[in-house]
PDB file of C-alpha atoms and ligand atoms in Angstrom:
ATOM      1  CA  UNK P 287       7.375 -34.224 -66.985  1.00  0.00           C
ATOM      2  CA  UNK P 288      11.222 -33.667 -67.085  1.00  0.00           C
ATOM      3  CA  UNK P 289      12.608 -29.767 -67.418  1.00  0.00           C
ATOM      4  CA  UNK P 290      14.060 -29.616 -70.509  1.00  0.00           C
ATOM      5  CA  UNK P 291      17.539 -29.203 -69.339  1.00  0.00           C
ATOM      6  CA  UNK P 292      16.795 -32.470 -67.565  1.00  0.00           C
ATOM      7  CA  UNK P 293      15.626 -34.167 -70.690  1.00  0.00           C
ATOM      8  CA  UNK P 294      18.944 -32.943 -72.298  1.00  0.00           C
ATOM      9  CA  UNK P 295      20.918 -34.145 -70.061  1.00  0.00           C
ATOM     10  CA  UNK P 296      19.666 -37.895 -70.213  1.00  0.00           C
ATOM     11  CA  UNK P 297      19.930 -36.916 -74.290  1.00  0.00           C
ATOM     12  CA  UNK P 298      23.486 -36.208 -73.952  1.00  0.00           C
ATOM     13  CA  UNK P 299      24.383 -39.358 -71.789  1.00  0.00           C
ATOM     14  CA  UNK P 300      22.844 -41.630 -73.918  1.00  0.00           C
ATOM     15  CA  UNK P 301      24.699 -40.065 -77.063  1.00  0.00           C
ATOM     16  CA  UNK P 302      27.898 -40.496 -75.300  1.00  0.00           C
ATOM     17  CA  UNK P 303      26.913 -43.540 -74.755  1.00  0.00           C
ATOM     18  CA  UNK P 304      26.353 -44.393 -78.640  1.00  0.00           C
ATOM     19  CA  UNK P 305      29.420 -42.668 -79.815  1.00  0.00           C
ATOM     20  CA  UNK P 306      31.562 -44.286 -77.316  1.00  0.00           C
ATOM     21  CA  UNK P 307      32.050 -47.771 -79.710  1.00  0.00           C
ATOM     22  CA  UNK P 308      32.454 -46.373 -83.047  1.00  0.00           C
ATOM     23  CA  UNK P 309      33.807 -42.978 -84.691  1.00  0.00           C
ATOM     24  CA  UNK P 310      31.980 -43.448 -88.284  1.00  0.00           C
ATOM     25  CA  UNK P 311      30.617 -40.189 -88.877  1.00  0.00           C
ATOM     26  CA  UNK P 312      27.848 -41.391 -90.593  1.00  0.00           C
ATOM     27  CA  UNK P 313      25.992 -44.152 -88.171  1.00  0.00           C
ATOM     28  CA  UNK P 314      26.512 -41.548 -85.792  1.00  0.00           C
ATOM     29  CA  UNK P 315      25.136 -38.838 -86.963  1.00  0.00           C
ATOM     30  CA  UNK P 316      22.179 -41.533 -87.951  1.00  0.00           C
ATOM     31  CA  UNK P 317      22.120 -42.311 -84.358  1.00  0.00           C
ATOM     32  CA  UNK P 318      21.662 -38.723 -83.370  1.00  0.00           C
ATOM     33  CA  UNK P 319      19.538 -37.967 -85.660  1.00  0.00           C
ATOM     34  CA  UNK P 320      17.053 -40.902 -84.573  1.00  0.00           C
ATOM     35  CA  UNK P 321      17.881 -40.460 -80.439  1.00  0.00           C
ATOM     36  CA  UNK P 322      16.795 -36.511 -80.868  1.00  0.00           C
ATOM     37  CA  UNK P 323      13.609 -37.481 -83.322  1.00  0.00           C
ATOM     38  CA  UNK P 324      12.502 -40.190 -80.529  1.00  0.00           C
ATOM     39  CA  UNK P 325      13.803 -38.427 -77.633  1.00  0.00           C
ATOM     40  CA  UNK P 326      12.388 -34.528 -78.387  1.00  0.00           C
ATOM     41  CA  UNK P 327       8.721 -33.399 -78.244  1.00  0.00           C
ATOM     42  CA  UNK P 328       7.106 -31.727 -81.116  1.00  0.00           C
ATOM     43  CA  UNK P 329       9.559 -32.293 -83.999  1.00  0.00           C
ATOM     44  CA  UNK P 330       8.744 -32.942 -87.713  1.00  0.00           C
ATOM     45  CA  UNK P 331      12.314 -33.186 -89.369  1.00  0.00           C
ATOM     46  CA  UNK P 332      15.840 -33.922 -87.176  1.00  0.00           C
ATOM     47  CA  UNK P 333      18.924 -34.421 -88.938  1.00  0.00           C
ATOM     48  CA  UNK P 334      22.266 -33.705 -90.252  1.00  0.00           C
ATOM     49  CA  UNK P 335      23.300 -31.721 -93.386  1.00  0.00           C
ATOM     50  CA  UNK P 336      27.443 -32.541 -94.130  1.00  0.00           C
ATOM     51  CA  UNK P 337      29.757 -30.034 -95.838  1.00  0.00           C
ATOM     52  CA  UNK P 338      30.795 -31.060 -99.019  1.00  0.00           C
ATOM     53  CA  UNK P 339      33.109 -27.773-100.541  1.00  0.00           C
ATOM     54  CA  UNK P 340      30.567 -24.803-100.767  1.00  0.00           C
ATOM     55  CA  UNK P 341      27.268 -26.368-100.004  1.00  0.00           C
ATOM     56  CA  UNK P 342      25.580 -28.675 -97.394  1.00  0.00           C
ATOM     57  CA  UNK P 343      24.503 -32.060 -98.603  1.00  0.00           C
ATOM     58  CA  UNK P 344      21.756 -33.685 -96.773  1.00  0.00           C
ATOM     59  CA  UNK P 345      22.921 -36.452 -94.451  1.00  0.00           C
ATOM     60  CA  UNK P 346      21.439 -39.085 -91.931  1.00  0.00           C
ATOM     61  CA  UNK P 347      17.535 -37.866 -90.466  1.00  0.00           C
ATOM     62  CA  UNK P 348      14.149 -38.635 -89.695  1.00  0.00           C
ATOM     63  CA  UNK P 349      11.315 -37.152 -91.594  1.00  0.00           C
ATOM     64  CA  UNK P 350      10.205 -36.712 -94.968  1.00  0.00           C
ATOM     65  CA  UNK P 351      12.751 -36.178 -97.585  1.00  0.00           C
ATOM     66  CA  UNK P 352      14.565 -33.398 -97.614  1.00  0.00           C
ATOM     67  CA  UNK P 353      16.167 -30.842-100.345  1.00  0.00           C
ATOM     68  CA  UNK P 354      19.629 -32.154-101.082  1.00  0.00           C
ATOM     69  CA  UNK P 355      21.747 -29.459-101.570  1.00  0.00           C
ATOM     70  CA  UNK P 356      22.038 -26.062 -99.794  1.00  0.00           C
ATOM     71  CA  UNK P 357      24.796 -23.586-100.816  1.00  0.00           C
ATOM     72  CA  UNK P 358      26.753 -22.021 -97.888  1.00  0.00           C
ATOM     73  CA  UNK P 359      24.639 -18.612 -96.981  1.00  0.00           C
ATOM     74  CA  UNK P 360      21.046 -20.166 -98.385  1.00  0.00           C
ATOM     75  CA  UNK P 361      18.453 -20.541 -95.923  1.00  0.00           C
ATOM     76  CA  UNK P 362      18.616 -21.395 -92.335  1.00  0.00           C
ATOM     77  CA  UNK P 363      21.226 -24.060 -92.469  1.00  0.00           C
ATOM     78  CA  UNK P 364      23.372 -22.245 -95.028  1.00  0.00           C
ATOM     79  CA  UNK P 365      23.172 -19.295 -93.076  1.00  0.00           C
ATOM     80  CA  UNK P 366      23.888 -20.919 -89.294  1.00  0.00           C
ATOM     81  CA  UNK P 367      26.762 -22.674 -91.565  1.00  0.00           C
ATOM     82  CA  UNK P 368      28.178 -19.743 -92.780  1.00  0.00           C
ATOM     83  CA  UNK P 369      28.287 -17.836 -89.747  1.00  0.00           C
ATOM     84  CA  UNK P 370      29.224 -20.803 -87.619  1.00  0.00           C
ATOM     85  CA  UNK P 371      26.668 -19.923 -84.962  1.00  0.00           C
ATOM     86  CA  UNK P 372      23.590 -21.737 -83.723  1.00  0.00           C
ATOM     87  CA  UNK P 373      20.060 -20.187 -85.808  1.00  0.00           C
ATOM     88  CA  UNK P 374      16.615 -20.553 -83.706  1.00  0.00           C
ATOM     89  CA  UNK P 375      14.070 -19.024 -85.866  1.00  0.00           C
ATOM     90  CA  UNK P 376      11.067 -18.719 -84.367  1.00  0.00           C
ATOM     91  CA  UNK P 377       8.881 -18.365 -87.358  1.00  0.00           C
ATOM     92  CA  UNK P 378      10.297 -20.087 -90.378  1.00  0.00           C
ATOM     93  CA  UNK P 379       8.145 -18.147 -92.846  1.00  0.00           C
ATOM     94  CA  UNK P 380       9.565 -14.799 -91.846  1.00  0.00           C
ATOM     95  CA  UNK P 381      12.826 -15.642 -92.290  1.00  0.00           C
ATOM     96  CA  UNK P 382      13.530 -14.465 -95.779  1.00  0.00           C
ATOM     97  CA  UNK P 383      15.301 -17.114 -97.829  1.00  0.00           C
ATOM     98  CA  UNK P 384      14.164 -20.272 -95.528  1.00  0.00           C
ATOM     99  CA  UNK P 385      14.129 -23.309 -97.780  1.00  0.00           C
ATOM    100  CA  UNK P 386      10.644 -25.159 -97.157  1.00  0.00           C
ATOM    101  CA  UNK P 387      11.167 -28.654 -97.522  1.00  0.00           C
ATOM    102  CA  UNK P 388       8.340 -29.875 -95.556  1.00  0.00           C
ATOM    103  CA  UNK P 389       4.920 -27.348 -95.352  1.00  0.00           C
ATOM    104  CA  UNK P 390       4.486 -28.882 -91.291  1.00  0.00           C
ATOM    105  CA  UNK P 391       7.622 -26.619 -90.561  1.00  0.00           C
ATOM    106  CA  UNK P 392       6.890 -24.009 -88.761  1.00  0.00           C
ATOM    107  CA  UNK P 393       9.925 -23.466 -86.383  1.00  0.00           C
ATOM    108  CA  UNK P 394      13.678 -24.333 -86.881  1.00  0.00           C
ATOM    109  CA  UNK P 395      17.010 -24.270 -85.104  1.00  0.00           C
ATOM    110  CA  UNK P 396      20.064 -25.045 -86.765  1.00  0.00           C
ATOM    111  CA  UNK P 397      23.906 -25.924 -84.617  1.00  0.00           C
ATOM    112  CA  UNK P 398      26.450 -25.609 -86.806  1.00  0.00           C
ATOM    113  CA  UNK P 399      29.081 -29.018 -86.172  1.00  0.00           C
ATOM    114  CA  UNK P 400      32.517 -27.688 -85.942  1.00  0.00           C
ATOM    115  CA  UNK P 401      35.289 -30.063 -85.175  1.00  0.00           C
ATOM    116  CA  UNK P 402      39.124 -28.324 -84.091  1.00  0.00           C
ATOM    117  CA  UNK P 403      37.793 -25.322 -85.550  1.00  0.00           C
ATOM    118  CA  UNK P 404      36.608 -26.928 -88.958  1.00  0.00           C
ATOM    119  CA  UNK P 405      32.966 -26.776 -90.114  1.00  0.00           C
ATOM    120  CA  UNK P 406      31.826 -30.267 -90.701  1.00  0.00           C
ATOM    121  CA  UNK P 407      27.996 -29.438 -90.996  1.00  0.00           C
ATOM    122  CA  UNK P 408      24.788 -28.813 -89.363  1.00  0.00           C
ATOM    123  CA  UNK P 409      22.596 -30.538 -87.594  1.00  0.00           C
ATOM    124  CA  UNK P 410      18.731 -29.322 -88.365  1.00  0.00           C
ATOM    125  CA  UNK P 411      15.686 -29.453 -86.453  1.00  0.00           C
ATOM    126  CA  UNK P 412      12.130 -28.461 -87.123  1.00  0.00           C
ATOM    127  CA  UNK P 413       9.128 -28.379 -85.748  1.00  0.00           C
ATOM    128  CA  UNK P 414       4.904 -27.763 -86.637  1.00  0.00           C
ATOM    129  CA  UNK P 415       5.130 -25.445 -83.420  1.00  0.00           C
ATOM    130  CA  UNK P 416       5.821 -21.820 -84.095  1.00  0.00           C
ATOM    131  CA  UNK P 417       8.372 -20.647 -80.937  1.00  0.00           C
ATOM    132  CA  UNK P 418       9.452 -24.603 -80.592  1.00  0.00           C
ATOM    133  CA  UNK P 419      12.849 -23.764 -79.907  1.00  0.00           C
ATOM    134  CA  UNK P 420      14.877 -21.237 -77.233  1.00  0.00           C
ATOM    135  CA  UNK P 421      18.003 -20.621 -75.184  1.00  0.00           C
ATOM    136  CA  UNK P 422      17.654 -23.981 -73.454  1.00  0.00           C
ATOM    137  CA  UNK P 423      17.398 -26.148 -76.417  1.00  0.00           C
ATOM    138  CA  UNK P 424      20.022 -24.048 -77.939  1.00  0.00           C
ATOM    139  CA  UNK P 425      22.635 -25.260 -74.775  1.00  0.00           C
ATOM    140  CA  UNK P 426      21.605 -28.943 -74.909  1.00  0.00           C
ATOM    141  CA  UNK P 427      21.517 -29.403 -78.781  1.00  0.00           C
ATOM    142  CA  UNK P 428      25.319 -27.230 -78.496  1.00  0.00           C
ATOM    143  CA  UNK P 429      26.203 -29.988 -76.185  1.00  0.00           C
ATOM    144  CA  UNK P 430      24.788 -32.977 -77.951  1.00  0.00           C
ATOM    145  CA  UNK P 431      26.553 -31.830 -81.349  1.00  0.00           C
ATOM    146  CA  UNK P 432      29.907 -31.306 -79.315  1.00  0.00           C
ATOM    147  CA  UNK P 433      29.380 -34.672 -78.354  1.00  0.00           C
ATOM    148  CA  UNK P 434      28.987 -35.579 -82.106  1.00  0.00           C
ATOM    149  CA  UNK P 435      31.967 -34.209 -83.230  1.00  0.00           C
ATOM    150  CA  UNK P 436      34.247 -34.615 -80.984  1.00  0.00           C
ATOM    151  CA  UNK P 437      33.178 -38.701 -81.016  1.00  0.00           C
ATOM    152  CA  UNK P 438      33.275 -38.998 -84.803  1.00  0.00           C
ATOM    153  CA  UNK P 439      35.629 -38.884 -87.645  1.00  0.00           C
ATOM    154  CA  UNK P 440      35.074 -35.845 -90.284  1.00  0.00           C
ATOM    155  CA  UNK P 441      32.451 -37.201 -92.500  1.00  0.00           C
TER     156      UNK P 441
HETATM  157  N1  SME U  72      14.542 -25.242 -93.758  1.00  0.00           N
HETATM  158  C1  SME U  72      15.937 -25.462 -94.025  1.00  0.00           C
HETATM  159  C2  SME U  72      16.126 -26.524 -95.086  1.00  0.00           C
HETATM  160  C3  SME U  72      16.303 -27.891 -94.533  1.00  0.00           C
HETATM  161  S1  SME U  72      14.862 -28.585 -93.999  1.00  0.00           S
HETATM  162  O1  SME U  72      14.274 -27.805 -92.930  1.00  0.00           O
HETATM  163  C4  SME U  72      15.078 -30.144 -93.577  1.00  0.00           C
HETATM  164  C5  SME U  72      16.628 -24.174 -94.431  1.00  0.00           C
HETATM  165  O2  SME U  72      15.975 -23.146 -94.636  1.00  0.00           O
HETATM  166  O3  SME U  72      17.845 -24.195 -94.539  1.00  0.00           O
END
């Protein structure tokens, strides 16, 4: 099997290689969200929450439905948002104020996607595994969502 860095890496190529025809913000981020769900062990939720004003509104993913709107500062995505920095919580249910919005969750890591130094969104993943996520998934999913925004037009 493929270090994870590795698998990033071929992750990252093929993104760039998706985003390289078209700039619509939103079969890209529909793209990434399906190239991370097939492409990334151990995930139950992968997607992309857009800003829209104060709160996050859920965008392109794979999983089961989500919760639709998250203010800026609620939960894991509103908090990553809000600070503009990438959240890995190892253990979703002691992170006080983590919205549940699918019981498998047990894990989460949230990038936020900021374009010329404008939040656009997040981009969410979760996992059943408690731990899932660390400092290398942190790097590749920072590049991947670079790659996003830098390839797309503001949603
Ligand atoms: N758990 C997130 C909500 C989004 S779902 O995980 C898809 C949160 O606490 O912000």
């Amino acid at each position: 099997m493929s270090s994870k860095p590795a698998l990033y890496r071929d992750l990252l190529l093929e993104a760039k290689g998706l985003f390289d025809s078209i700039r619509d913000p939103v079969a890209n981020a529909a793209n990434l969200s399906a190239l991370l769900w097939y492409g990334l062990p151990d995930l139950n939720w992968a997607g992309v929450y857009v800003l829209r004003g104060d709160e996050l509104l859920l965008g392109p993913f794979q999983g089961k439905p989500a919760c639709v709107r998250i203010p800026l500062g609620k939960g894991v995505c509103g908090t990553a948002a809000a600070t503009r920095k990438t959240l890995i919580v190892p253990d979703v249910h002691a992170f006080a104020g983590h919205i549940a919005c699918d019981s498998a969750s047990n894990a989460e890591i949230v990038v936020p996607l900021i374009a010329a130094g404008q939040l656009r969104g997040v981009l969410d993943l979760d996992s059943p595994l408690l731990g899932r996520f660390d400092e290398e998934d942190r790097d590749g999913l920072e590049a991947l969502a670079n790659v996003f925004t830098l390839g797309s037009d503001p949603f």
